[in-house]
């Protein structure tokens, strides 16, 4: 360690957050720092894991703005008119889009059945089959597989694939390169997507429906653009990409996991909010300081908490 605070920060990252691939920081609308590690460059995309959920929140907001979706109080099954509800199943009929968005929908499993879902031919239907059960609506239950239902809602509501809708309404306006479909056909391919150093695309099921809970690849700059869009309350280069109302509603407390507030697929942290992905992927937005910190990371089980890194080391250094 030396007297250069920036060198000390980068030393800390290499030592304690060794799976970090890239960091981008924007303040007052300007890029003030970017750094890449472990052989990655600014053009390399990484699997951002559950940050994908927050991107889906953006797309749901756009779909509501464009009136493809009426509102999030709608019942989920309104978007699946051909789905056959099993005899005696009542709970599923009352689950709303809001329940999926704020993680208060009930499911019939104790631990998430990733392999069962991702080895099926239709991931949305496989997840719908797990919705409901004996748990009550309104209890917080974080679910990655459950979010997949929102992919079905988006495709059925808009008549477009997730990638087509995202490209037209979000990626193209923000100059984010459109990902291709990355098909996962077996368990080996699933683990390869999680663990390989260089992966690209957006994971899709055999029907071509993209994932909602994980599976999107982005660069740190792409992530920072999403953060800037939210910091600008939906405005981008003079165009309202997303309504201010949705930005505000999706990033205020809608439910709570213990002491941690949750919005619509965004985490609320004090007076800030964040998209958080396993392994240390983060879009962290601090409206008070007009600042965005994005971190993209390789997959690593039990990766050290990036929020602590951001709050204790990054924000004090750059403000």
PDB file of N, CA, C and O in Angstrom, residues 55-106:
ATOM      1  N   UNK A  55     -33.144  -5.104 -15.460  1.00  0.00           N
ATOM      2  CA  UNK A  55     -33.369  -4.766 -16.869  1.00  0.00           C
ATOM      3  C   UNK A  55     -34.796  -5.143 -17.260  1.00  0.00           C
ATOM      4  O   UNK A  55     -35.468  -4.414 -18.000  1.00  0.00           O
ATOM      5  N   UNK A  56     -35.264  -6.288 -16.768  1.00  0.00           N
ATOM      6  CA  UNK A  56     -36.657  -6.692 -17.014  1.00  0.00           C
ATOM      7  C   UNK A  56     -37.621  -5.676 -16.405  1.00  0.00           C
ATOM      8  O   UNK A  56     -38.662  -5.350 -16.992  1.00  0.00           O
ATOM      9  N   UNK A  57     -37.273  -5.132 -15.240  1.00  0.00           N
ATOM     10  CA  UNK A  57     -38.101  -4.085 -14.629  1.00  0.00           C
ATOM     11  C   UNK A  57     -38.203  -2.881 -15.555  1.00  0.00           C
ATOM     12  O   UNK A  57     -39.276  -2.295 -15.727  1.00  0.00           O
ATOM     13  N   UNK A  58     -37.069  -2.500 -16.169  1.00  0.00           N
ATOM     14  CA  UNK A  58     -37.079  -1.399 -17.134  1.00  0.00           C
ATOM     15  C   UNK A  58     -38.040  -1.711 -18.284  1.00  0.00           C
ATOM     16  O   UNK A  58     -38.866  -0.873 -18.677  1.00  0.00           O
ATOM     17  N   UNK A  59     -37.952  -2.935 -18.811  1.00  0.00           N
ATOM     18  CA  UNK A  59     -38.777  -3.323 -19.962  1.00  0.00           C
ATOM     19  C   UNK A  59     -40.259  -3.393 -19.610  1.00  0.00           C
ATOM     20  O   UNK A  59     -41.118  -3.011 -20.414  1.00  0.00           O
ATOM     21  N   UNK A  60     -40.562  -3.866 -18.394  1.00  0.00           N
ATOM     22  CA  UNK A  60     -41.960  -3.871 -17.945  1.00  0.00           C
ATOM     23  C   UNK A  60     -42.478  -2.433 -17.875  1.00  0.00           C
ATOM     24  O   UNK A  60     -43.605  -2.132 -18.305  1.00  0.00           O
ATOM     25  N   UNK A  61     -41.645  -1.531 -17.351  1.00  0.00           N
ATOM     26  CA  UNK A  61     -42.038  -0.124 -17.278  1.00  0.00           C
ATOM     27  C   UNK A  61     -42.312   0.462 -18.644  1.00  0.00           C
ATOM     28  O   UNK A  61     -43.300   1.187 -18.850  1.00  0.00           O
ATOM     29  N   UNK A  62     -41.451   0.146 -19.617  1.00  0.00           N
ATOM     30  CA  UNK A  62     -41.652   0.640 -20.981  1.00  0.00           C
ATOM     31  C   UNK A  62     -42.932   0.055 -21.576  1.00  0.00           C
ATOM     32  O   UNK A  62     -43.705   0.756 -22.251  1.00  0.00           O
ATOM     33  N   UNK A  63     -43.174  -1.232 -21.319  1.00  0.00           N
ATOM     34  CA  UNK A  63     -44.389  -1.884 -21.836  1.00  0.00           C
ATOM     35  C   UNK A  63     -45.649  -1.253 -21.252  1.00  0.00           C
ATOM     36  O   UNK A  63     -46.672  -1.142 -21.939  1.00  0.00           O
ATOM     37  N   UNK A  64     -45.579  -0.815 -19.997  1.00  0.00           N
ATOM     38  CA  UNK A  64     -46.717  -0.116 -19.380  1.00  0.00           C
ATOM     39  C   UNK A  64     -46.873   1.272 -20.011  1.00  0.00           C
ATOM     40  O   UNK A  64     -47.983   1.691 -20.352  1.00  0.00           O
ATOM     41  N   UNK A  65     -45.738   1.965 -20.191  1.00  0.00           N
ATOM     42  CA  UNK A  65     -45.786   3.289 -20.822  1.00  0.00           C
ATOM     43  C   UNK A  65     -46.435   3.219 -22.202  1.00  0.00           C
ATOM     44  O   UNK A  65     -47.178   4.123 -22.602  1.00  0.00           O
ATOM     45  N   UNK A  66     -46.138   2.151 -22.932  1.00  0.00           N
ATOM     46  CA  UNK A  66     -46.638   2.001 -24.300  1.00  0.00           C
ATOM     47  C   UNK A  66     -47.996   1.279 -24.349  1.00  0.00           C
ATOM     48  O   UNK A  66     -48.486   0.945 -25.428  1.00  0.00           O
ATOM     49  N   UNK A  67     -48.545   1.008 -23.157  1.00  0.00           N
ATOM     50  CA  UNK A  67     -49.881   0.420 -23.009  1.00  0.00           C
ATOM     51  C   UNK A  67     -49.992  -1.003 -23.559  1.00  0.00           C
ATOM     52  O   UNK A  67     -51.080  -1.465 -23.884  1.00  0.00           O
ATOM     53  N   UNK A  68     -48.875  -1.699 -23.650  1.00  0.00           N
ATOM     54  CA  UNK A  68     -48.941  -3.137 -23.927  1.00  0.00           C
ATOM     55  C   UNK A  68     -49.439  -3.863 -22.674  1.00  0.00           C
ATOM     56  O   UNK A  68     -50.115  -4.887 -22.756  1.00  0.00           O
ATOM     57  N   UNK A  69     -49.056  -3.331 -21.525  1.00  0.00           N
ATOM     58  CA  UNK A  69     -49.508  -3.833 -20.226  1.00  0.00           C
ATOM     59  C   UNK A  69     -50.327  -2.724 -19.576  1.00  0.00           C
ATOM     60  O   UNK A  69     -49.900  -1.560 -19.556  1.00  0.00           O
ATOM     61  N   UNK A  70     -51.496  -3.073 -19.061  1.00  0.00           N
ATOM     62  CA  UNK A  70     -52.388  -2.064 -18.475  1.00  0.00           C
ATOM     63  C   UNK A  70     -51.775  -1.489 -17.199  1.00  0.00           C
ATOM     64  O   UNK A  70     -51.578  -0.289 -17.075  1.00  0.00           O
ATOM     65  N   UNK A  71     -51.491  -2.337 -16.246  1.00  0.00           N
ATOM     66  CA  UNK A  71     -50.847  -1.926 -14.997  1.00  0.00           C
ATOM     67  C   UNK A  71     -50.372  -3.172 -14.256  1.00  0.00           C
ATOM     68  O   UNK A  71     -50.724  -4.294 -14.624  1.00  0.00           O
ATOM     69  N   UNK A  72     -49.604  -2.967 -13.205  1.00  0.00           N
ATOM     70  CA  UNK A  72     -49.029  -4.138 -12.525  1.00  0.00           C
ATOM     71  C   UNK A  72     -49.987  -4.759 -11.507  1.00  0.00           C
ATOM     72  O   UNK A  72     -49.630  -5.740 -10.856  1.00  0.00           O
ATOM     73  N   UNK A  73     -51.182  -4.195 -11.396  1.00  0.00           N
ATOM     74  CA  UNK A  73     -52.192  -4.812 -10.542  1.00  0.00           C
ATOM     75  C   UNK A  73     -52.940  -5.933 -11.288  1.00  0.00           C
ATOM     76  O   UNK A  73     -53.756  -6.640 -10.693  1.00  0.00           O
ATOM     77  N   UNK A  74     -52.657  -6.082 -12.568  1.00  0.00           N
ATOM     78  CA  UNK A  74     -53.323  -7.137 -13.340  1.00  0.00           C
ATOM     79  C   UNK A  74     -52.934  -8.521 -12.845  1.00  0.00           C
ATOM     80  O   UNK A  74     -51.796  -8.742 -12.405  1.00  0.00           O
ATOM     81  N   UNK A  75     -53.870  -9.436 -12.970  1.00  0.00           N
ATOM     82  CA  UNK A  75     -53.581 -10.828 -12.617  1.00  0.00           C
ATOM     83  C   UNK A  75     -52.634 -11.427 -13.667  1.00  0.00           C
ATOM     84  O   UNK A  75     -52.780 -11.195 -14.868  1.00  0.00           O
ATOM     85  N   UNK A  76     -51.682 -12.195 -13.193  1.00  0.00           N
ATOM     86  CA  UNK A  76     -50.688 -12.806 -14.075  1.00  0.00           C
ATOM     87  C   UNK A  76     -51.353 -13.636 -15.161  1.00  0.00           C
ATOM     88  O   UNK A  76     -50.977 -13.580 -16.345  1.00  0.00           O
ATOM     89  N   UNK A  77     -52.381 -14.416 -14.785  1.00  0.00           N
ATOM     90  CA  UNK A  77     -52.994 -15.343 -15.743  1.00  0.00           C
ATOM     91  C   UNK A  77     -53.751 -14.655 -16.872  1.00  0.00           C
ATOM     92  O   UNK A  77     -54.116 -15.304 -17.853  1.00  0.00           O
ATOM     93  N   UNK A  78     -53.972 -13.340 -16.742  1.00  0.00           N
ATOM     94  CA  UNK A  78     -54.577 -12.608 -17.857  1.00  0.00           C
ATOM     95  C   UNK A  78     -53.696 -12.688 -19.108  1.00  0.00           C
ATOM     96  O   UNK A  78     -54.191 -12.574 -20.230  1.00  0.00           O
ATOM     97  N   UNK A  79     -52.402 -12.887 -18.896  1.00  0.00           N
ATOM     98  CA  UNK A  79     -51.461 -12.941 -20.023  1.00  0.00           C
ATOM     99  C   UNK A  79     -51.207 -14.365 -20.512  1.00  0.00           C
ATOM    100  O   UNK A  79     -50.434 -14.568 -21.448  1.00  0.00           O
ATOM    101  N   UNK A  80     -51.883 -15.320 -19.873  1.00  0.00           N
ATOM    102  CA  UNK A  80     -51.746 -16.723 -20.280  1.00  0.00           C
ATOM    103  C   UNK A  80     -53.141 -17.358 -20.366  1.00  0.00           C
ATOM    104  O   UNK A  80     -53.478 -18.249 -19.580  1.00  0.00           O
ATOM    105  N   UNK A  81     -53.969 -16.891 -21.303  1.00  0.00           N
ATOM    106  CA  UNK A  81     -55.364 -17.348 -21.357  1.00  0.00           C
ATOM    107  C   UNK A  81     -55.510 -18.841 -21.639  1.00  0.00           C
ATOM    108  O   UNK A  81     -56.544 -19.428 -21.306  1.00  0.00           O
ATOM    109  N   UNK A  82     -54.500 -19.450 -22.227  1.00  0.00           N
ATOM    110  CA  UNK A  82     -54.581 -20.881 -22.551  1.00  0.00           C
ATOM    111  C   UNK A  82     -53.998 -21.777 -21.466  1.00  0.00           C
ATOM    112  O   UNK A  82     -54.004 -23.007 -21.599  1.00  0.00           O
ATOM    113  N   UNK A  83     -53.507 -21.149 -20.391  1.00  0.00           N
ATOM    114  CA  UNK A  83     -52.910 -21.958 -19.322  1.00  0.00           C
ATOM    115  C   UNK A  83     -53.999 -22.678 -18.531  1.00  0.00           C
ATOM    116  O   UNK A  83     -54.975 -22.055 -18.097  1.00  0.00           O
ATOM    117  N   UNK A  84     -53.830 -23.966 -18.373  1.00  0.00           N
ATOM    118  CA  UNK A  84     -54.809 -24.783 -17.652  1.00  0.00           C
ATOM    119  C   UNK A  84     -54.468 -24.834 -16.161  1.00  0.00           C
ATOM    120  O   UNK A  84     -53.457 -25.421 -15.772  1.00  0.00           O
ATOM    121  N   UNK A  85     -55.281 -24.197 -15.361  1.00  0.00           N
ATOM    122  CA  UNK A  85     -55.075 -24.228 -13.906  1.00  0.00           C
ATOM    123  C   UNK A  85     -55.544 -25.580 -13.376  1.00  0.00           C
ATOM    124  O   UNK A  85     -56.628 -26.065 -13.734  1.00  0.00           O
ATOM    125  N   UNK A  86     -54.725 -26.180 -12.557  1.00  0.00           N
ATOM    126  CA  UNK A  86     -55.077 -27.489 -12.011  1.00  0.00           C
ATOM    127  C   UNK A  86     -56.262 -27.380 -11.057  1.00  0.00           C
ATOM    128  O   UNK A  86     -56.455 -26.367 -10.395  1.00  0.00           O
ATOM    129  N   UNK A  87     -57.029 -28.438 -10.992  1.00  0.00           N
ATOM    130  CA  UNK A  87     -58.210 -28.470 -10.121  1.00  0.00           C
ATOM    131  C   UNK A  87     -57.804 -28.197  -8.666  1.00  0.00           C
ATOM    132  O   UNK A  87     -56.838 -28.759  -8.162  1.00  0.00           O
ATOM    133  N   UNK A  88     -58.549 -27.338  -8.034  1.00  0.00           N
ATOM    134  CA  UNK A  88     -58.273 -27.015  -6.632  1.00  0.00           C
ATOM    135  C   UNK A  88     -57.266 -25.886  -6.439  1.00  0.00           C
ATOM    136  O   UNK A  88     -57.056 -25.422  -5.330  1.00  0.00           O
ATOM    137  N   UNK A  89     -56.641 -25.449  -7.536  1.00  0.00           N
ATOM    138  CA  UNK A  89     -55.659 -24.373  -7.448  1.00  0.00           C
ATOM    139  C   UNK A  89     -56.372 -23.019  -7.446  1.00  0.00           C
ATOM    140  O   UNK A  89     -56.981 -22.641  -8.450  1.00  0.00           O
ATOM    141  N   UNK A  90     -56.290 -22.305  -6.346  1.00  0.00           N
ATOM    142  CA  UNK A  90     -56.945 -21.000  -6.268  1.00  0.00           C
ATOM    143  C   UNK A  90     -55.937 -19.855  -6.143  1.00  0.00           C
ATOM    144  O   UNK A  90     -56.148 -18.778  -6.696  1.00  0.00           O
ATOM    145  N   UNK A  91     -54.860 -20.117  -5.416  1.00  0.00           N
ATOM    146  CA  UNK A  91     -53.901 -19.042  -5.139  1.00  0.00           C
ATOM    147  C   UNK A  91     -53.351 -18.424  -6.414  1.00  0.00           C
ATOM    148  O   UNK A  91     -53.281 -17.202  -6.553  1.00  0.00           O
ATOM    149  N   UNK A  92     -52.972 -19.276  -7.369  1.00  0.00           N
ATOM    150  CA  UNK A  92     -52.351 -18.794  -8.604  1.00  0.00           C
ATOM    151  C   UNK A  92     -53.244 -17.798  -9.332  1.00  0.00           C
ATOM    152  O   UNK A  92     -52.761 -16.875  -9.994  1.00  0.00           O
ATOM    153  N   UNK A  93     -54.552 -17.949  -9.197  1.00  0.00           N
ATOM    154  CA  UNK A  93     -55.480 -17.081  -9.919  1.00  0.00           C
ATOM    155  C   UNK A  93     -55.483 -15.649  -9.392  1.00  0.00           C
ATOM    156  O   UNK A  93     -55.978 -14.741 -10.055  1.00  0.00           O
ATOM    157  N   UNK A  94     -54.937 -15.441  -8.194  1.00  0.00           N
ATOM    158  CA  UNK A  94     -54.940 -14.111  -7.582  1.00  0.00           C
ATOM    159  C   UNK A  94     -53.568 -13.433  -7.594  1.00  0.00           C
ATOM    160  O   UNK A  94     -53.435 -12.301  -7.127  1.00  0.00           O
ATOM    161  N   UNK A  95     -52.558 -14.122  -8.123  1.00  0.00           N
ATOM    162  CA  UNK A  95     -51.219 -13.526  -8.167  1.00  0.00           C
ATOM    163  C   UNK A  95     -51.184 -12.440  -9.238  1.00  0.00           C
ATOM    164  O   UNK A  95     -51.630 -12.644 -10.369  1.00  0.00           O
ATOM    165  N   UNK A  96     -50.647 -11.279  -8.872  1.00  0.00           N
ATOM    166  CA  UNK A  96     -50.572 -10.151  -9.802  1.00  0.00           C
ATOM    167  C   UNK A  96     -49.147  -9.954 -10.326  1.00  0.00           C
ATOM    168  O   UNK A  96     -48.193 -10.515  -9.786  1.00  0.00           O
ATOM    169  N   UNK A  97     -49.036  -9.131 -11.351  1.00  0.00           N
ATOM    170  CA  UNK A  97     -47.707  -8.767 -11.849  1.00  0.00           C
ATOM    171  C   UNK A  97     -46.896  -8.099 -10.740  1.00  0.00           C
ATOM    172  O   UNK A  97     -45.690  -8.310 -10.629  1.00  0.00           O
ATOM    173  N   UNK A  98     -47.575  -7.313  -9.921  1.00  0.00           N
ATOM    174  CA  UNK A  98     -46.892  -6.649  -8.811  1.00  0.00           C
ATOM    175  C   UNK A  98     -46.259  -7.666  -7.867  1.00  0.00           C
ATOM    176  O   UNK A  98     -45.128  -7.459  -7.397  1.00  0.00           O
ATOM    177  N   UNK A  99     -46.956  -8.767  -7.598  1.00  0.00           N
ATOM    178  CA  UNK A  99     -46.392  -9.811  -6.736  1.00  0.00           C
ATOM    179  C   UNK A  99     -45.105 -10.386  -7.314  1.00  0.00           C
ATOM    180  O   UNK A  99     -44.166 -10.698  -6.579  1.00  0.00           O
ATOM    181  N   UNK A 100     -45.067 -10.538  -8.639  1.00  0.00           N
ATOM    182  CA  UNK A 100     -43.842 -11.029  -9.279  1.00  0.00           C
ATOM    183  C   UNK A 100     -42.739  -9.975  -9.212  1.00  0.00           C
ATOM    184  O   UNK A 100     -41.564 -10.300  -9.018  1.00  0.00           O
ATOM    185  N   UNK A 101     -43.119  -8.713  -9.349  1.00  0.00           N
ATOM    186  CA  UNK A 101     -42.134  -7.632  -9.399  1.00  0.00           C
ATOM    187  C   UNK A 101     -41.520  -7.327  -8.042  1.00  0.00           C
ATOM    188  O   UNK A 101     -40.357  -6.941  -7.952  1.00  0.00           O
ATOM    189  N   UNK A 102     -42.313  -7.480  -6.974  1.00  0.00           N
ATOM    190  CA  UNK A 102     -41.762  -7.163  -5.647  1.00  0.00           C
ATOM    191  C   UNK A 102     -41.491  -8.408  -4.803  1.00  0.00           C
ATOM    192  O   UNK A 102     -41.274  -8.321  -3.600  1.00  0.00           O
ATOM    193  N   UNK A 103     -41.474  -9.568  -5.476  1.00  0.00           N
ATOM    194  CA  UNK A 103     -41.092 -10.841  -4.850  1.00  0.00           C
ATOM    195  C   UNK A 103     -42.030 -11.261  -3.716  1.00  0.00           C
ATOM    196  O   UNK A 103     -41.593 -11.814  -2.711  1.00  0.00           O
ATOM    197  N   UNK A 104     -43.318 -11.009  -3.894  1.00  0.00           N
ATOM    198  CA  UNK A 104     -44.284 -11.453  -2.874  1.00  0.00           C
ATOM    199  C   UNK A 104     -45.237 -12.503  -3.438  1.00  0.00           C
ATOM    200  O   UNK A 104     -46.335 -12.692  -2.915  1.00  0.00           O
ATOM    201  N   UNK A 105     -44.828 -13.177  -4.508  1.00  0.00           N
ATOM    202  CA  UNK A 105     -45.636 -14.267  -5.069  1.00  0.00           C
ATOM    203  C   UNK A 105     -45.256 -15.577  -4.372  1.00  0.00           C
ATOM    204  O   UNK A 105     -44.102 -15.790  -4.024  1.00  0.00           O
ATOM    205  N   UNK A 106     -46.223 -16.475  -4.156  1.00  0.00           N
ATOM    206  CA  UNK A 106     -45.933 -17.764  -3.525  1.00  0.00           C
ATOM    207  C   UNK A 106     -45.577 -18.828  -4.567  1.00  0.00           C
ATOM    208  O   UNK A 106     -46.055 -18.779  -5.705  1.00  0.00           O
TER     209      UNK A 106
END
